[in-house]
mmCIF file of C-alpha atoms in Angstrom:
data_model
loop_
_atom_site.group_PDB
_atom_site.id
_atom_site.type_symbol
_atom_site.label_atom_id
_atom_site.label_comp_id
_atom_site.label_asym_id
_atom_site.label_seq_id
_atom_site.Cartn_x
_atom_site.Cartn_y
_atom_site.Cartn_z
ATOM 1 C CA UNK K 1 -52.914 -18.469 -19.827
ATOM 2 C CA UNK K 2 -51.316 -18.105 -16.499
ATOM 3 C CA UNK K 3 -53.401 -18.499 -13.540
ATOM 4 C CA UNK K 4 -52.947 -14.713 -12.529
ATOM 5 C CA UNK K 5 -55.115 -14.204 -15.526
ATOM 6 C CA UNK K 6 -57.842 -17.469 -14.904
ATOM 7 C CA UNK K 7 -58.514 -15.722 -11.222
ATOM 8 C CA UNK K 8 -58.826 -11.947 -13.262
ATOM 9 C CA UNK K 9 -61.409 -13.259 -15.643
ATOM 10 C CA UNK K 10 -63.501 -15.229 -13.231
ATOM 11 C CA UNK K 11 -63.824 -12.047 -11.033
ATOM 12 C CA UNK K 12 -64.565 -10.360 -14.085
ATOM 13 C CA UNK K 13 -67.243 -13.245 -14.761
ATOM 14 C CA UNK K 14 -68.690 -12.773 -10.793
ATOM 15 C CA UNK K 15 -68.673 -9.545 -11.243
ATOM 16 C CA UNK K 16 -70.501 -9.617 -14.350
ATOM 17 C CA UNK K 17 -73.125 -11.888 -12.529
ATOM 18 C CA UNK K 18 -73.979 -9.620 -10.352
ATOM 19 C CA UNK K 19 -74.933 -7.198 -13.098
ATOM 20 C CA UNK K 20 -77.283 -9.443 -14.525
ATOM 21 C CA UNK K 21 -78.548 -10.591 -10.734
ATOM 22 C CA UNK K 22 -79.350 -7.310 -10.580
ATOM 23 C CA UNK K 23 -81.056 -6.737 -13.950
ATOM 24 C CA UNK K 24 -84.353 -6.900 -12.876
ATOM 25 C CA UNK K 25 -84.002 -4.595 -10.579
ATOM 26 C CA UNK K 26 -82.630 -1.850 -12.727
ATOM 27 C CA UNK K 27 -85.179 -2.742 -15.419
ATOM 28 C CA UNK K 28 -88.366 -4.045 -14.055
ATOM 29 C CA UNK K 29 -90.065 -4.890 -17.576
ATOM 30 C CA UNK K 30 -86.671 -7.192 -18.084
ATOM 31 C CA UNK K 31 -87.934 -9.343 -15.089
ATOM 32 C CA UNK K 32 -88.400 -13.302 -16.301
ATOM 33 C CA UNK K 33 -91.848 -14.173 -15.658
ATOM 34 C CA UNK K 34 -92.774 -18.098 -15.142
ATOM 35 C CA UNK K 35 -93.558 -19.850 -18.694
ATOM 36 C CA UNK K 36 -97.668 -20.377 -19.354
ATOM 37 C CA UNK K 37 -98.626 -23.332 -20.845
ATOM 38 C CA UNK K 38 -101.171 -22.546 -22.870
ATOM 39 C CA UNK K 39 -102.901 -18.787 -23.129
ATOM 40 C CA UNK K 40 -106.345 -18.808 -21.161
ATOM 41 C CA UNK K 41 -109.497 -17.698 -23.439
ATOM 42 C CA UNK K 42 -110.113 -14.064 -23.437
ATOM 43 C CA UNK K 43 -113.167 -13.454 -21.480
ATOM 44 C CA UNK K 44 -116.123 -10.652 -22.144
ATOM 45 C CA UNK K 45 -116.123 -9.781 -18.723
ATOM 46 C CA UNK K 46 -114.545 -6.645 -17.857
ATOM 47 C CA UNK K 47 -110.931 -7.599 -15.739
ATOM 48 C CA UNK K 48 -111.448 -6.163 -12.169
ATOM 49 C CA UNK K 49 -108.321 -3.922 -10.970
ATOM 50 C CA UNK K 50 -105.720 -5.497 -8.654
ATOM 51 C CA UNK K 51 -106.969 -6.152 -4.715
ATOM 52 C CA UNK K 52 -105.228 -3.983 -2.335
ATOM 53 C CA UNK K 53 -104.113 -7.219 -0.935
ATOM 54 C CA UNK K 54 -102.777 -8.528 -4.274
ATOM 55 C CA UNK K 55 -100.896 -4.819 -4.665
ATOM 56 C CA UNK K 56 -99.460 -5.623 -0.989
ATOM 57 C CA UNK K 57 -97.896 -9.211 -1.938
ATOM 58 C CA UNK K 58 -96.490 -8.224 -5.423
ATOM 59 C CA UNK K 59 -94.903 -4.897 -3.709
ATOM 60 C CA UNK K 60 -93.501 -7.423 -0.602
ATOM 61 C CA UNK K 61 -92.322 -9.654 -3.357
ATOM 62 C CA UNK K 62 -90.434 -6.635 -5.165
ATOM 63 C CA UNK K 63 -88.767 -5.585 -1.617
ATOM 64 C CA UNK K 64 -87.577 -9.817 -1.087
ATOM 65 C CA UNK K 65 -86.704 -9.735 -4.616
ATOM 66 C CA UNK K 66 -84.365 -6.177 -4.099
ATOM 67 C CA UNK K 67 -82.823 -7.320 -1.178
ATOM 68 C CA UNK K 68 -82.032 -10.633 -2.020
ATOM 69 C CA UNK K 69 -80.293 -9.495 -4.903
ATOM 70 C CA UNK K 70 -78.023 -6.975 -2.832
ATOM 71 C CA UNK K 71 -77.206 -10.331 -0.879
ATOM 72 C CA UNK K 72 -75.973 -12.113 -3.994
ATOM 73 C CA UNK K 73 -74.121 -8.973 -5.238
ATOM 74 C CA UNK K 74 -72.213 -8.770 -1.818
ATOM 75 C CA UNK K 75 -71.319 -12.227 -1.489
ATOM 76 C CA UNK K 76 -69.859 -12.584 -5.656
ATOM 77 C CA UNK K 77 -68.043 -9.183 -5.100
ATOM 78 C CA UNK K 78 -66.747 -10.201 -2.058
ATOM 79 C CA UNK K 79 -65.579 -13.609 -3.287
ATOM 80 C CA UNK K 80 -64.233 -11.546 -6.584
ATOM 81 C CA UNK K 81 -61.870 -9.082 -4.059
ATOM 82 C CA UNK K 82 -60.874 -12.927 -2.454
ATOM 83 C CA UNK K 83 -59.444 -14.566 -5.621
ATOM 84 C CA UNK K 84 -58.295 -11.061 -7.230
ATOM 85 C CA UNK K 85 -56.406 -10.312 -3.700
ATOM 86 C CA UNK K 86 -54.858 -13.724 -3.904
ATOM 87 C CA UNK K 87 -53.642 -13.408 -8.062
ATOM 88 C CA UNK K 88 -52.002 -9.325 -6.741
ATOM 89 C CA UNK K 89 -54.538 -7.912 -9.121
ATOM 90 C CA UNK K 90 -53.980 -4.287 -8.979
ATOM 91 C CA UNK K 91 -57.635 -2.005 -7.458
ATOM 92 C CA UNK K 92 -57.654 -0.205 -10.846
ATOM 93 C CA UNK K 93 -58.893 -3.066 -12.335
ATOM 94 C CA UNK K 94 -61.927 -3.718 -10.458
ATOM 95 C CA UNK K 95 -62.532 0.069 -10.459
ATOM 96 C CA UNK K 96 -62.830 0.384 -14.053
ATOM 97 C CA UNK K 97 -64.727 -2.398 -14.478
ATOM 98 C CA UNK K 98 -67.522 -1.487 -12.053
ATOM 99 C CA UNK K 99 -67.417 2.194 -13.156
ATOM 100 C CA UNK K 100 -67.832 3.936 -10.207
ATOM 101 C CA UNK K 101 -68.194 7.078 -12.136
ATOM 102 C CA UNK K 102 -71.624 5.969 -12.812
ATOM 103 C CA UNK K 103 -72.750 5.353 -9.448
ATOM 104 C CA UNK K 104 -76.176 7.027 -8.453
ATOM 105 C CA UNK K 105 -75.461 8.942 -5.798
ATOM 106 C CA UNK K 106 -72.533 10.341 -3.645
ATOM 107 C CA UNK K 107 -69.803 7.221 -3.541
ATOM 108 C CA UNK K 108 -69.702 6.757 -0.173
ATOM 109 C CA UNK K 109 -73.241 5.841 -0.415
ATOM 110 C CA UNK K 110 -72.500 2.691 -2.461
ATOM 111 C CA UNK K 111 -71.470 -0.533 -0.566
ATOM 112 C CA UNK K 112 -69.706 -1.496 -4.161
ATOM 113 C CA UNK K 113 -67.140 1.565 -3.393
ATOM 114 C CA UNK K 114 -66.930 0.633 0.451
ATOM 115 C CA UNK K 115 -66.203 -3.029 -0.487
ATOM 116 C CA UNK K 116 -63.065 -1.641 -3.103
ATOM 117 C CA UNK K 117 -62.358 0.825 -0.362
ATOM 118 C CA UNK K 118 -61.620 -2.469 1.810
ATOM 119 C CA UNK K 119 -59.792 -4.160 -1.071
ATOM 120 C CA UNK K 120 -57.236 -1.467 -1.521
ATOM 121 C CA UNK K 121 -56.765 -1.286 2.008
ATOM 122 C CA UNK K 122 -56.091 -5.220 2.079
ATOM 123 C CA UNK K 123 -53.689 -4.879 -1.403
ATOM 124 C CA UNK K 124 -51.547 -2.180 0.040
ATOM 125 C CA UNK K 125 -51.334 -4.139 3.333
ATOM 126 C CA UNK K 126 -50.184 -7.082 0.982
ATOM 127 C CA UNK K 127 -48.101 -5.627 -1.384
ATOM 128 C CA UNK K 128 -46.890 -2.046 -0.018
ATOM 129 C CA UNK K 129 -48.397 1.253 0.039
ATOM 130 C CA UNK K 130 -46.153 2.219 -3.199
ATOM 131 C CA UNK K 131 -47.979 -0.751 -4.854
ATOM 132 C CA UNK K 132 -51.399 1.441 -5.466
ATOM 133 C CA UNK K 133 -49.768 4.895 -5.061
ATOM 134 C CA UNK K 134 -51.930 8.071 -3.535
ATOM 135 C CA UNK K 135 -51.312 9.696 -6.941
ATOM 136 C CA UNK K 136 -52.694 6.836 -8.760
ATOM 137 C CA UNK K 137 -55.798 6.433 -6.394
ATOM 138 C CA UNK K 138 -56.286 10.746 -6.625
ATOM 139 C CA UNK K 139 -55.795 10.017 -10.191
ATOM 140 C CA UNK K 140 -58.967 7.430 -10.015
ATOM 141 C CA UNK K 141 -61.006 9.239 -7.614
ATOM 142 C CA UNK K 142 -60.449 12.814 -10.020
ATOM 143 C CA UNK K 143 -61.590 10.947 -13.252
ATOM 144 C CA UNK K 144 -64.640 9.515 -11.608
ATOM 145 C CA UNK K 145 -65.814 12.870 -9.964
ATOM 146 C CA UNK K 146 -65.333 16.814 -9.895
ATOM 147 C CA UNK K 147 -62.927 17.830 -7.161
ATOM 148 C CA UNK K 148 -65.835 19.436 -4.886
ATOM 149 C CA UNK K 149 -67.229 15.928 -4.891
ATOM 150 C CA UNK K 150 -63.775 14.288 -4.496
ATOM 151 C CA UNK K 151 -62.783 16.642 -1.622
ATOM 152 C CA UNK K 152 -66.647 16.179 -0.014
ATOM 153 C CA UNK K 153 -66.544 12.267 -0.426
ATOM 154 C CA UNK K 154 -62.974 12.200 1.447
ATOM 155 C CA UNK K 155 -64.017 14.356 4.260
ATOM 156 C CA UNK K 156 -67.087 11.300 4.474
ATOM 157 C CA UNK K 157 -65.105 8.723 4.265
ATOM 158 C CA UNK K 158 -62.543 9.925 7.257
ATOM 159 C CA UNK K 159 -65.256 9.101 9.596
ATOM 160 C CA UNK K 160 -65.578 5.853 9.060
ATOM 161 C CA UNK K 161 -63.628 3.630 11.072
ATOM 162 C CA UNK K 162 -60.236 2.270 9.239
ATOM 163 C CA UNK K 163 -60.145 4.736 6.917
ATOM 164 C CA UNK K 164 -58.716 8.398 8.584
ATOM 165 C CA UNK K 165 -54.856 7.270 7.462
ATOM 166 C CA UNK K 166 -55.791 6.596 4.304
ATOM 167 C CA UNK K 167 -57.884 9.982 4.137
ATOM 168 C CA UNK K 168 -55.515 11.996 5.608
ATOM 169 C CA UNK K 169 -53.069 10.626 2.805
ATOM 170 C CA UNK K 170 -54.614 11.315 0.037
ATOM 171 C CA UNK K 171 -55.466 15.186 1.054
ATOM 172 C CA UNK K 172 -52.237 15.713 1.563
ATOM 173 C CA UNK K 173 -50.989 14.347 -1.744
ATOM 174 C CA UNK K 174 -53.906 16.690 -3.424
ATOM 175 C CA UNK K 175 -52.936 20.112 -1.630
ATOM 176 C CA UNK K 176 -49.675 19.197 -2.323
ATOM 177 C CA UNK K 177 -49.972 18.581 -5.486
ATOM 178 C CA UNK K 178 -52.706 21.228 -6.838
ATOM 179 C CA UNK K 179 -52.842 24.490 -5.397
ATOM 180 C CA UNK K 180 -55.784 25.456 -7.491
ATOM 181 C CA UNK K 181 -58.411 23.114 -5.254
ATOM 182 C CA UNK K 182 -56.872 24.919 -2.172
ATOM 183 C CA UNK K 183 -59.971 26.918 -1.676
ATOM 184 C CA UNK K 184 -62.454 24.074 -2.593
ATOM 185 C CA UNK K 185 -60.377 22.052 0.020
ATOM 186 C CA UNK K 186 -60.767 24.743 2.984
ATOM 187 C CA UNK K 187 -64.784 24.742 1.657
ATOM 188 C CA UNK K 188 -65.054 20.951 1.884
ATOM 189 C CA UNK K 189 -62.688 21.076 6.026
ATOM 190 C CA UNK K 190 -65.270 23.933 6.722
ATOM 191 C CA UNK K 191 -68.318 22.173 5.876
ATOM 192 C CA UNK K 192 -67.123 19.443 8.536
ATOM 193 C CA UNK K 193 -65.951 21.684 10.581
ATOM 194 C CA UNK K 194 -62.437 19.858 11.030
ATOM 195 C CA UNK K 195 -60.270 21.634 13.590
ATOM 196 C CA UNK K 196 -56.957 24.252 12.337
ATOM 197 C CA UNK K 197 -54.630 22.110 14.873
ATOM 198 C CA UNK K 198 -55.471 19.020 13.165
ATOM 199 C CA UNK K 199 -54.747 20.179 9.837
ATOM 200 C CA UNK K 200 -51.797 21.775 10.559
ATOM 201 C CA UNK K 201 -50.538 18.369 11.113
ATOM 202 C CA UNK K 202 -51.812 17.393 8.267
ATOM 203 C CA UNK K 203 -50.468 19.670 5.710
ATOM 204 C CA UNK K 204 -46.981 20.092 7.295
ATOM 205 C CA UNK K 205 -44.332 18.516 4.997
ATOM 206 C CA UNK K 206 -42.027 16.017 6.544
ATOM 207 C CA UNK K 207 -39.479 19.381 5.283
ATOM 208 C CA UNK K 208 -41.429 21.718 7.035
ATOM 209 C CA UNK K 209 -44.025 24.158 5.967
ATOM 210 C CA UNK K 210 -43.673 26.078 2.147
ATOM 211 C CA UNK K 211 -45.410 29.625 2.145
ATOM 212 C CA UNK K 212 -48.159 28.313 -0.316
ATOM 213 C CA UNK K 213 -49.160 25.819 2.882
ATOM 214 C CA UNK K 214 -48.534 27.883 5.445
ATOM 215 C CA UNK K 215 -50.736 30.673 3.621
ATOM 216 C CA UNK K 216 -53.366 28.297 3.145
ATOM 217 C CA UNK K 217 -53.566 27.256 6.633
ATOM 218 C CA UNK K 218 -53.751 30.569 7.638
ATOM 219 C CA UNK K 219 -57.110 31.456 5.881
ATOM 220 C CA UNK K 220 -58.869 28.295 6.899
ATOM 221 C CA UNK K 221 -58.071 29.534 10.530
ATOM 222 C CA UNK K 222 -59.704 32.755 9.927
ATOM 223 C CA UNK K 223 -62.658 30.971 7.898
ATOM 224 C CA UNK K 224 -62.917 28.626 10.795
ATOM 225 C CA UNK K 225 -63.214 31.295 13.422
ATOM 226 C CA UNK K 226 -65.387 33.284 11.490
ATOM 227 C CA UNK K 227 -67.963 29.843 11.848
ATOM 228 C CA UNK K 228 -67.090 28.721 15.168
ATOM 229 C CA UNK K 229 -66.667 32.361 16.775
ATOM 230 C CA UNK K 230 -63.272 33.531 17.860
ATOM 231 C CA UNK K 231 -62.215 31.639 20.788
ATOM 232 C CA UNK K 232 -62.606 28.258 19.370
ATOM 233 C CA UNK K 233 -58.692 28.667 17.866
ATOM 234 C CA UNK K 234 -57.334 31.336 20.110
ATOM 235 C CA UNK K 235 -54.297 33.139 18.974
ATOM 236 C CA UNK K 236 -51.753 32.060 21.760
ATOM 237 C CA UNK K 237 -52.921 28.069 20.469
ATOM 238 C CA UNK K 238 -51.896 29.194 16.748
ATOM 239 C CA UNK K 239 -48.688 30.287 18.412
ATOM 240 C CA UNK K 240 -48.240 27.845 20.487
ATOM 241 C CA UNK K 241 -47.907 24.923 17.203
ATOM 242 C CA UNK K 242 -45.846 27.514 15.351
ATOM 243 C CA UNK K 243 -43.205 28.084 18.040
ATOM 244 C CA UNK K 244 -42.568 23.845 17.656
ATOM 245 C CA UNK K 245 -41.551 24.545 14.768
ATOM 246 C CA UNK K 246 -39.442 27.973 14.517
ATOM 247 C CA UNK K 247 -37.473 29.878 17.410
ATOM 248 C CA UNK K 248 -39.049 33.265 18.378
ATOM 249 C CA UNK K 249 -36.853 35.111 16.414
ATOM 250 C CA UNK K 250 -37.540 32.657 13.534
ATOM 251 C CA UNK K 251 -41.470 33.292 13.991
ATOM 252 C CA UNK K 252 -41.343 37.333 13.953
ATOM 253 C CA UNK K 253 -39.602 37.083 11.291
ATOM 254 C CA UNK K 254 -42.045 35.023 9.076
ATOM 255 C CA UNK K 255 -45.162 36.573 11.095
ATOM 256 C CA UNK K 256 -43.361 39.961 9.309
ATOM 257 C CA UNK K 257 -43.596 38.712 6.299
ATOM 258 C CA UNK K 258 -46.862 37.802 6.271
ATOM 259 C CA UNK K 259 -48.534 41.160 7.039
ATOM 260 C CA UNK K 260 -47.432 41.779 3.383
ATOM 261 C CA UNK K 261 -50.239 39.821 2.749
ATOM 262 C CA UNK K 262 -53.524 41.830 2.582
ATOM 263 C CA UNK K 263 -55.786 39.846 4.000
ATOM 264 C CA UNK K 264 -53.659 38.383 6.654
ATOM 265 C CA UNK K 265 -52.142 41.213 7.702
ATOM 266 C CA UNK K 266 -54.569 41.618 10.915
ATOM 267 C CA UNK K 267 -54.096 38.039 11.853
ATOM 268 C CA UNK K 268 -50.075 38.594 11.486
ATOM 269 C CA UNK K 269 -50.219 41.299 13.427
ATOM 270 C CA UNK K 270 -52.185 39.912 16.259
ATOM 271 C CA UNK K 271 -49.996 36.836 16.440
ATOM 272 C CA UNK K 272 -46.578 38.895 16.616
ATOM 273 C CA UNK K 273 -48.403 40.952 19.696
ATOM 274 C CA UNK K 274 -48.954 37.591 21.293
ATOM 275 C CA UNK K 275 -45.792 36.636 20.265
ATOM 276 C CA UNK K 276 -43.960 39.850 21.972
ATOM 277 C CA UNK K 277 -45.788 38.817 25.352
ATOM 278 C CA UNK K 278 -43.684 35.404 25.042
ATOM 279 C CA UNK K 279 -40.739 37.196 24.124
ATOM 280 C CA UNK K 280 -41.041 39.319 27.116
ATOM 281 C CA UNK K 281 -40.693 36.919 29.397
ATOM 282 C CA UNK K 282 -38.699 34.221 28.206
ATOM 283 C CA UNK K 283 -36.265 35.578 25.459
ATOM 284 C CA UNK K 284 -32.412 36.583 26.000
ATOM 285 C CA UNK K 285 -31.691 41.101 25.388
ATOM 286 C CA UNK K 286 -30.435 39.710 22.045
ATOM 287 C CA UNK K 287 -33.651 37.814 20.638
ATOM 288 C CA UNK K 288 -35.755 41.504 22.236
ATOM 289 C CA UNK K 289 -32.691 43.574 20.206
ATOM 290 C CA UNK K 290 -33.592 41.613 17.190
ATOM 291 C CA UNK K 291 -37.411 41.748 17.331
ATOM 292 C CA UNK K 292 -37.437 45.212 17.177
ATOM 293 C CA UNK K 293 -34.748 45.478 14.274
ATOM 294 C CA UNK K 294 -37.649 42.742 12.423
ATOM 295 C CA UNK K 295 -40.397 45.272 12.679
ATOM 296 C CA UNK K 296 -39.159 48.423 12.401
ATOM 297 C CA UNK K 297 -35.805 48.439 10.830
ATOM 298 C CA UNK K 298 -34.144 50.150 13.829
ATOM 299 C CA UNK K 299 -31.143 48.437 15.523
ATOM 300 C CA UNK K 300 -29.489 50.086 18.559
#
């Protein structure tokens, strides 16, 4: 057996402890109660209930009992993600084995998730980010929860320190790669209220933007203004990101396009206004000649 495999099954083994550390605590009525020599003769008196002071102890015990279990979980877990970091053994493994997809709770409640969270983090460091690929940890994540609570959970875990790159990663992977969460993803950004100009960033391809993601950008602005009120993403700010990207001309052009879209077509039309006052000012005869040929077909 090569030793890759001794470290796996002893972190296996640790982790397996910890289950049965824990037993008691999941199942009270398992609990192992100190051996009695011999049984004491039944007396005919009637058995007086428990003391409020006896209920106190046995409940303070309980607490002592809970927490010094979580101690023991922590430190064989922790020594687990040690040896299995040191053998290269790959996060999967210790996520299927703790089955996260059980967990009471939202994930990012559970120290057992942070504490993978940290491993992954680590293995990637050590072996590469293509090592434990986004589309094999979205994979994970997707199989353990519903997207709402996949798209919620991330949104969590971006505000916790060390963990926004990794975040940010992974959501753009998903609205890359599924279009049909778009809408639960714009839900999940609303609910934290995450700013339009940070997204953008976000879900710009290293290409530039596709219509599908330029689209869906769009709506979350007008869902996010809706919340926040109007001026907290003016339209000359909108502009102002687009125009690092396209020329003027460029932008009418694509602003055009989008008033095909029924409910954008306000929005498109109040950026191209916008966009005319720029164009006034700082554009050549030819890029004004052009605009107007753009939006209404005419060409002197």
């Amino acid at each position: 057996m090569s030793l890759q495999c001794l470290i796996l099954a002893l972190g296996l083994l640790i982790f397996a402890a910890r289950n049965n550390t824990c037993l008691g605590q999941s199942f009270p009525s398992l609990r192992v109660v100190p051996h009695v020599a011999a049984a004491a003769p039944t007396s005919s008196r009637s058995l007086r209930s428990t003391s409020p002071t006896n209920e106190t102890s046995i409940g303070d015990q309980d607490k002592e009992e809970r927490a010094q279990g979580k101690r023991i979980s922590a430190v064989t877990e922790n020594l687990a993600y040690k040896l299995g970091l040191k053998a290269q053994i790959k996060p999967e493994a210790f996520f299927t084995r703790i089955h996260f997809s059980e967990t009471v709770g939202k994930l990012d409640d559970s120290t057992e998730f942070m504490r993978w969270l940290q491993y992954v983090l680590k293995y990637r460091n050590k072996m590469g980010e293509t090592s434990f690929s986004d589309a094999k940890f979205a994979a994970l994540l997707r199989n353990a929860k519903p997207d709402e609570e996949v798209l919620e959970l991330l949104q969590s875990l971006r505000r916790v320190d060390g963990m926004k790159d990794l975040v940010d990663r992974l959501q753009t992977y998903l609205f890359k790669m599924y279009p049909s969460i778009h809408n639960m993803m714009n839900e999940a950004w609303l609910n934290t209220r995450q700013n339009p100009r940070e997204l953008f960033n976000l879900v710009l391809p290293p290409n530039g933007f596709q219509d599908q993601y330029l689209i869906q950008w769009l709506r979350y602005t007008e869902m996010y203004k809706t919340a926040m009120g109007v001026d907290s993403f003016p339209i000359y700010q909108m502009n102002d990101l687009f125009l690092r990207h396209w020329s003027i001309p460029s932008l009418v052009e694509l602003l055009q396009s989008i008033k095909k879209i029924p409910d954008l077509e306000k929005l498109a039309e109040s950026m191209q206004a916008q966009v005319f006052q720029v164009l006034y000012a700082r554009a050549t005869p030819k890029d004004f000649q052009h605009f107007l040929y753009v939006t209404t077909g005419d060409e002197e």
